């Protein structure tokens, strides 16, 4: 196996160990558009995962041989949004121009992937541009589907409701937290895989701490309504979290999935997953929504995906089952049904 293949197929991927020693002064400040139609390593997606892997691969195959396909001019460090929603950071602190976080020697292709042709080792971009590769890393992240909840996303125009999962709604979480007076504070977890499965609880604990600090805690009935049958998918952490929940007097409702928001009435409707079709309405003084999520549209029904739309990889190595030169990378935000392969944090995004 080549050095690139060996590095990519490692069960933990080790994308970060060597990067931690690299100075952030190596990040370029001028955008460079790709002029080539072939790369040793092509990375789809310029989030934290895609940027981390492009930096590592550039050191393996050399400058000019790695490219990142990313249409967005702004890169958001999404893990910071938990602190934005809790009022500890401003949303502007999570943003950088994409050109500033693209590693030096890595080409930035300012476009969007539209189709896969793995049998020919190429992808198609907007304007029918074709790019070929030796190795492909798919780091497209996960799509948010607020629209699958009746009443959203239009409900976010009302007060008392927010979501840390979108740059457009994260500041509304902090506003709802500040404006809380008395009543139910509801935090949700959907009936789909999610990125960063701990984030729906993190904002709940930060909210509880804020209300204790401001003297509002006795007036807050904090509820965690989760579609899961457990508080967290890993027992070791679930046991620890249950102790915290008991200590902080937080109510947990299992198999409880948010299906509708009546924002004008401050009501949230939940379906009992053990009794499909049976619903219960909760009034809220604050509602934090974790939206349903799914694979990006470009992956659905693509030749690199399974029947659901996720990239069809070995869950231990994240290497494609049919195409050994294709890999899937989630970076910081693993969906809740995929094991975290290394448990690390990404150091390539500098403050």
PDB file of N, CA, C and O in Angstrom, residues 132-171:
ATOM      1  N   UNK A 132     -10.281  14.738 -11.785  1.00  0.00           N
ATOM      2  CA  UNK A 132      -9.886  13.355 -11.520  1.00  0.00           C
ATOM      3  C   UNK A 132      -8.980  13.288 -10.303  1.00  0.00           C
ATOM      4  O   UNK A 132      -8.367  14.284  -9.911  1.00  0.00           O
ATOM      5  N   UNK A 133      -8.859  12.097  -9.737  1.00  0.00           N
ATOM      6  CA  UNK A 133      -8.092  11.922  -8.512  1.00  0.00           C
ATOM      7  C   UNK A 133      -7.479  10.529  -8.453  1.00  0.00           C
ATOM      8  O   UNK A 133      -7.928   9.607  -9.140  1.00  0.00           O
ATOM      9  N   UNK A 134      -6.472  10.403  -7.601  1.00  0.00           N
ATOM     10  CA  UNK A 134      -5.948   9.090  -7.251  1.00  0.00           C
ATOM     11  C   UNK A 134      -6.633   8.601  -5.985  1.00  0.00           C
ATOM     12  O   UNK A 134      -7.002   7.435  -5.870  1.00  0.00           O
ATOM     13  N   UNK A 135      -6.777   9.513  -5.016  1.00  0.00           N
ATOM     14  CA  UNK A 135      -7.497   9.229  -3.776  1.00  0.00           C
ATOM     15  C   UNK A 135      -8.554  10.312  -3.570  1.00  0.00           C
ATOM     16  O   UNK A 135      -8.315  11.486  -3.855  1.00  0.00           O
ATOM     17  N   UNK A 136      -9.700   9.905  -3.058  1.00  0.00           N
ATOM     18  CA  UNK A 136     -10.788  10.836  -2.790  1.00  0.00           C
ATOM     19  C   UNK A 136     -11.176  10.759  -1.317  1.00  0.00           C
ATOM     20  O   UNK A 136     -11.393   9.669  -0.780  1.00  0.00           O
ATOM     21  N   UNK A 137     -11.243  11.911  -0.673  1.00  0.00           N
ATOM     22  CA  UNK A 137     -11.716  11.995   0.717  1.00  0.00           C
ATOM     23  C   UNK A 137     -13.019  12.780   0.712  1.00  0.00           C
ATOM     24  O   UNK A 137     -13.053  13.948   0.309  1.00  0.00           O
ATOM     25  N   UNK A 138     -14.085  12.145   1.138  1.00  0.00           N
ATOM     26  CA  UNK A 138     -15.398  12.790   1.179  1.00  0.00           C
ATOM     27  C   UNK A 138     -15.623  13.323   2.593  1.00  0.00           C
ATOM     28  O   UNK A 138     -15.758  12.560   3.547  1.00  0.00           O
ATOM     29  N   UNK A 139     -15.632  14.638   2.709  1.00  0.00           N
ATOM     30  CA  UNK A 139     -15.806  15.297   4.014  1.00  0.00           C
ATOM     31  C   UNK A 139     -16.885  16.367   3.884  1.00  0.00           C
ATOM     32  O   UNK A 139     -16.692  17.528   4.240  1.00  0.00           O
ATOM     33  N   UNK A 140     -18.030  15.963   3.364  1.00  0.00           N
ATOM     34  CA  UNK A 140     -19.113  16.897   3.046  1.00  0.00           C
ATOM     35  C   UNK A 140     -20.012  17.208   4.233  1.00  0.00           C
ATOM     36  O   UNK A 140     -20.941  18.012   4.113  1.00  0.00           O
ATOM     37  N   UNK A 141     -19.751  16.575   5.351  1.00  0.00           N
ATOM     38  CA  UNK A 141     -20.560  16.867   6.527  1.00  0.00           C
ATOM     39  C   UNK A 141     -21.939  16.231   6.451  1.00  0.00           C
ATOM     40  O   UNK A 141     -22.152  15.198   5.809  1.00  0.00           O
ATOM     41  N   UNK A 142     -22.897  16.884   7.080  1.00  0.00           N
ATOM     42  CA  UNK A 142     -24.247  16.344   7.213  1.00  0.00           C
ATOM     43  C   UNK A 142     -25.231  17.491   7.003  1.00  0.00           C
ATOM     44  O   UNK A 142     -24.933  18.644   7.304  1.00  0.00           O
ATOM     45  N   UNK A 143     -26.382  17.194   6.437  1.00  0.00           N
ATOM     46  CA  UNK A 143     -27.369  18.232   6.134  1.00  0.00           C
ATOM     47  C   UNK A 143     -28.385  18.366   7.256  1.00  0.00           C
ATOM     48  O   UNK A 143     -28.830  17.368   7.844  1.00  0.00           O
ATOM     49  N   UNK A 144     -28.773  19.602   7.528  1.00  0.00           N
ATOM     50  CA  UNK A 144     -29.793  19.904   8.532  1.00  0.00           C
ATOM     51  C   UNK A 144     -31.156  19.963   7.864  1.00  0.00           C
ATOM     52  O   UNK A 144     -31.299  20.518   6.769  1.00  0.00           O
ATOM     53  N   UNK A 145     -32.173  19.439   8.538  1.00  0.00           N
ATOM     54  CA  UNK A 145     -33.520  19.408   7.962  1.00  0.00           C
ATOM     55  C   UNK A 145     -34.554  19.935   8.956  1.00  0.00           C
ATOM     56  O   UNK A 145     -35.416  19.197   9.434  1.00  0.00           O
ATOM     57  N   UNK A 146     -34.458  21.236   9.233  1.00  0.00           N
ATOM     58  CA  UNK A 146     -35.457  21.861  10.098  1.00  0.00           C
ATOM     59  C   UNK A 146     -36.854  21.715   9.494  1.00  0.00           C
ATOM     60  O   UNK A 146     -37.854  21.634  10.218  1.00  0.00           O
ATOM     61  N   UNK A 147     -36.926  21.709   8.162  1.00  0.00           N
ATOM     62  CA  UNK A 147     -38.219  21.675   7.476  1.00  0.00           C
ATOM     63  C   UNK A 147     -38.999  20.390   7.746  1.00  0.00           C
ATOM     64  O   UNK A 147     -40.216  20.327   7.498  1.00  0.00           O
ATOM     65  N   UNK A 148     -38.330  19.362   8.279  1.00  0.00           N
ATOM     66  CA  UNK A 148     -39.031  18.121   8.602  1.00  0.00           C
ATOM     67  C   UNK A 148     -39.816  18.228   9.907  1.00  0.00           C
ATOM     68  O   UNK A 148     -40.546  17.292  10.274  1.00  0.00           O
ATOM     69  N   UNK A 149     -39.650  19.340  10.601  1.00  0.00           N
ATOM     70  CA  UNK A 149     -40.452  19.628  11.791  1.00  0.00           C
ATOM     71  C   UNK A 149     -41.504  20.656  11.378  1.00  0.00           C
ATOM     72  O   UNK A 149     -41.165  21.758  10.939  1.00  0.00           O
ATOM     73  N   UNK A 150     -42.760  20.315  11.480  1.00  0.00           N
ATOM     74  CA  UNK A 150     -43.837  21.229  11.095  1.00  0.00           C
ATOM     75  C   UNK A 150     -43.718  22.541  11.877  1.00  0.00           C
ATOM     76  O   UNK A 150     -43.537  22.530  13.103  1.00  0.00           O
ATOM     77  N   UNK A 151     -43.767  23.639  11.172  1.00  0.00           N
ATOM     78  CA  UNK A 151     -43.663  24.950  11.821  1.00  0.00           C
ATOM     79  C   UNK A 151     -42.271  25.544  11.765  1.00  0.00           C
ATOM     80  O   UNK A 151     -42.069  26.704  12.160  1.00  0.00           O
ATOM     81  N   UNK A 152     -41.312  24.770  11.269  1.00  0.00           N
ATOM     82  CA  UNK A 152     -39.937  25.267  11.128  1.00  0.00           C
ATOM     83  C   UNK A 152     -39.539  25.191   9.649  1.00  0.00           C
ATOM     84  O   UNK A 152     -40.077  24.383   8.904  1.00  0.00           O
ATOM     85  N   UNK A 153     -38.618  26.060   9.222  1.00  0.00           N
ATOM     86  CA  UNK A 153     -37.825  27.008  10.011  1.00  0.00           C
ATOM     87  C   UNK A 153     -38.500  28.341  10.290  1.00  0.00           C
ATOM     88  O   UNK A 153     -37.950  29.179  11.006  1.00  0.00           O
ATOM     89  N   UNK A 154     -39.712  28.569   9.740  1.00  0.00           N
ATOM     90  CA  UNK A 154     -40.356  29.869   9.918  1.00  0.00           C
ATOM     91  C   UNK A 154     -40.592  30.220  11.380  1.00  0.00           C
ATOM     92  O   UNK A 154     -40.666  31.398  11.754  1.00  0.00           O
ATOM     93  N   UNK A 155     -40.680  29.188  12.225  1.00  0.00           N
ATOM     94  CA  UNK A 155     -40.902  29.432  13.649  1.00  0.00           C
ATOM     95  C   UNK A 155     -39.781  30.186  14.331  1.00  0.00           C
ATOM     96  O   UNK A 155     -39.980  30.792  15.403  1.00  0.00           O
ATOM     97  N   UNK A 156     -38.594  30.176  13.728  1.00  0.00           N
ATOM     98  CA  UNK A 156     -37.469  30.880  14.331  1.00  0.00           C
ATOM     99  C   UNK A 156     -37.626  32.400  14.269  1.00  0.00           C
ATOM    100  O   UNK A 156     -36.851  33.126  14.887  1.00  0.00           O
ATOM    101  N   UNK A 157     -38.620  32.873  13.528  1.00  0.00           N
ATOM    102  CA  UNK A 157     -38.886  34.314  13.514  1.00  0.00           C
ATOM    103  C   UNK A 157     -39.532  34.769  14.819  1.00  0.00           C
ATOM    104  O   UNK A 157     -39.583  35.968  15.109  1.00  0.00           O
ATOM    105  N   UNK A 158     -40.020  33.810  15.588  1.00  0.00           N
ATOM    106  CA  UNK A 158     -40.627  34.127  16.880  1.00  0.00           C
ATOM    107  C   UNK A 158     -39.568  34.065  17.979  1.00  0.00           C
ATOM    108  O   UNK A 158     -38.527  33.416  17.826  1.00  0.00           O
ATOM    109  N   UNK A 159     -39.825  34.723  19.126  1.00  0.00           N
ATOM    110  CA  UNK A 159     -38.884  34.645  20.252  1.00  0.00           C
ATOM    111  C   UNK A 159     -38.994  33.311  20.982  1.00  0.00           C
ATOM    112  O   UNK A 159     -39.837  32.464  20.660  1.00  0.00           O
ATOM    113  N   UNK A 160     -38.115  33.121  21.922  1.00  0.00           N
ATOM    114  CA  UNK A 160     -38.134  31.973  22.844  1.00  0.00           C
ATOM    115  C   UNK A 160     -37.655  30.666  22.230  1.00  0.00           C
ATOM    116  O   UNK A 160     -37.731  29.614  22.873  1.00  0.00           O
ATOM    117  N   UNK A 161     -37.144  30.705  21.002  1.00  0.00           N
ATOM    118  CA  UNK A 161     -36.716  29.479  20.332  1.00  0.00           C
ATOM    119  C   UNK A 161     -35.397  29.716  19.615  1.00  0.00           C
ATOM    120  O   UNK A 161     -35.182  30.779  19.025  1.00  0.00           O
ATOM    121  N   UNK A 162     -34.495  28.737  19.701  1.00  0.00           N
ATOM    122  CA  UNK A 162     -33.200  28.852  19.041  1.00  0.00           C
ATOM    123  C   UNK A 162     -32.631  27.484  18.725  1.00  0.00           C
ATOM    124  O   UNK A 162     -33.206  26.448  19.092  1.00  0.00           O
ATOM    125  N   UNK A 163     -31.497  27.489  18.045  1.00  0.00           N
ATOM    126  CA  UNK A 163     -30.814  26.236  17.711  1.00  0.00           C
ATOM    127  C   UNK A 163     -29.342  26.525  17.491  1.00  0.00           C
ATOM    128  O   UNK A 163     -28.988  27.385  16.678  1.00  0.00           O
ATOM    129  N   UNK A 164     -28.491  25.795  18.185  1.00  0.00           N
ATOM    130  CA  UNK A 164     -27.045  25.988  18.061  1.00  0.00           C
ATOM    131  C   UNK A 164     -26.468  25.349  16.808  1.00  0.00           C
ATOM    132  O   UNK A 164     -25.268  25.475  16.553  1.00  0.00           O
ATOM    133  N   UNK A 165     -27.293  24.688  16.019  1.00  0.00           N
ATOM    134  CA  UNK A 165     -26.781  23.961  14.867  1.00  0.00           C
ATOM    135  C   UNK A 165     -26.706  24.792  13.587  1.00  0.00           C
ATOM    136  O   UNK A 165     -26.224  24.299  12.571  1.00  0.00           O
ATOM    137  N   UNK A 166     -27.158  26.026  13.616  1.00  0.00           N
ATOM    138  CA  UNK A 166     -27.111  26.875  12.431  1.00  0.00           C
ATOM    139  C   UNK A 166     -26.603  28.257  12.797  1.00  0.00           C
ATOM    140  O   UNK A 166     -26.964  28.808  13.856  1.00  0.00           O
ATOM    141  N   UNK A 167     -25.781  28.824  11.927  1.00  0.00           N
ATOM    142  CA  UNK A 167     -25.281  30.174  12.148  1.00  0.00           C
ATOM    143  C   UNK A 167     -26.426  31.177  12.146  1.00  0.00           C
ATOM    144  O   UNK A 167     -26.317  32.258  12.745  1.00  0.00           O
ATOM    145  N   UNK A 168     -27.552  30.825  11.528  1.00  0.00           N
ATOM    146  CA  UNK A 168     -28.690  31.728  11.435  1.00  0.00           C
ATOM    147  C   UNK A 168     -29.560  31.717  12.692  1.00  0.00           C
ATOM    148  O   UNK A 168     -30.367  32.629  12.891  1.00  0.00           O
ATOM    149  N   UNK A 169     -29.410  30.700  13.537  1.00  0.00           N
ATOM    150  CA  UNK A 169     -30.295  30.564  14.700  1.00  0.00           C
ATOM    151  C   UNK A 169     -29.565  30.483  16.032  1.00  0.00           C
ATOM    152  O   UNK A 169     -30.199  30.503  17.082  1.00  0.00           O
ATOM    153  N   UNK A 170     -28.232  30.393  15.999  1.00  0.00           N
ATOM    154  CA  UNK A 170     -27.491  30.181  17.248  1.00  0.00           C
ATOM    155  C   UNK A 170     -27.599  31.379  18.190  1.00  0.00           C
ATOM    156  O   UNK A 170     -27.696  31.208  19.415  1.00  0.00           O
ATOM    157  N   UNK A 171     -27.624  32.582  17.647  1.00  0.00           N
ATOM    158  CA  UNK A 171     -27.738  33.747  18.520  1.00  0.00           C
ATOM    159  C   UNK A 171     -29.130  33.850  19.143  1.00  0.00           C
ATOM    160  O   UNK A 171     -29.293  34.458  20.210  1.00  0.00           O
TER     161      UNK A 171
END
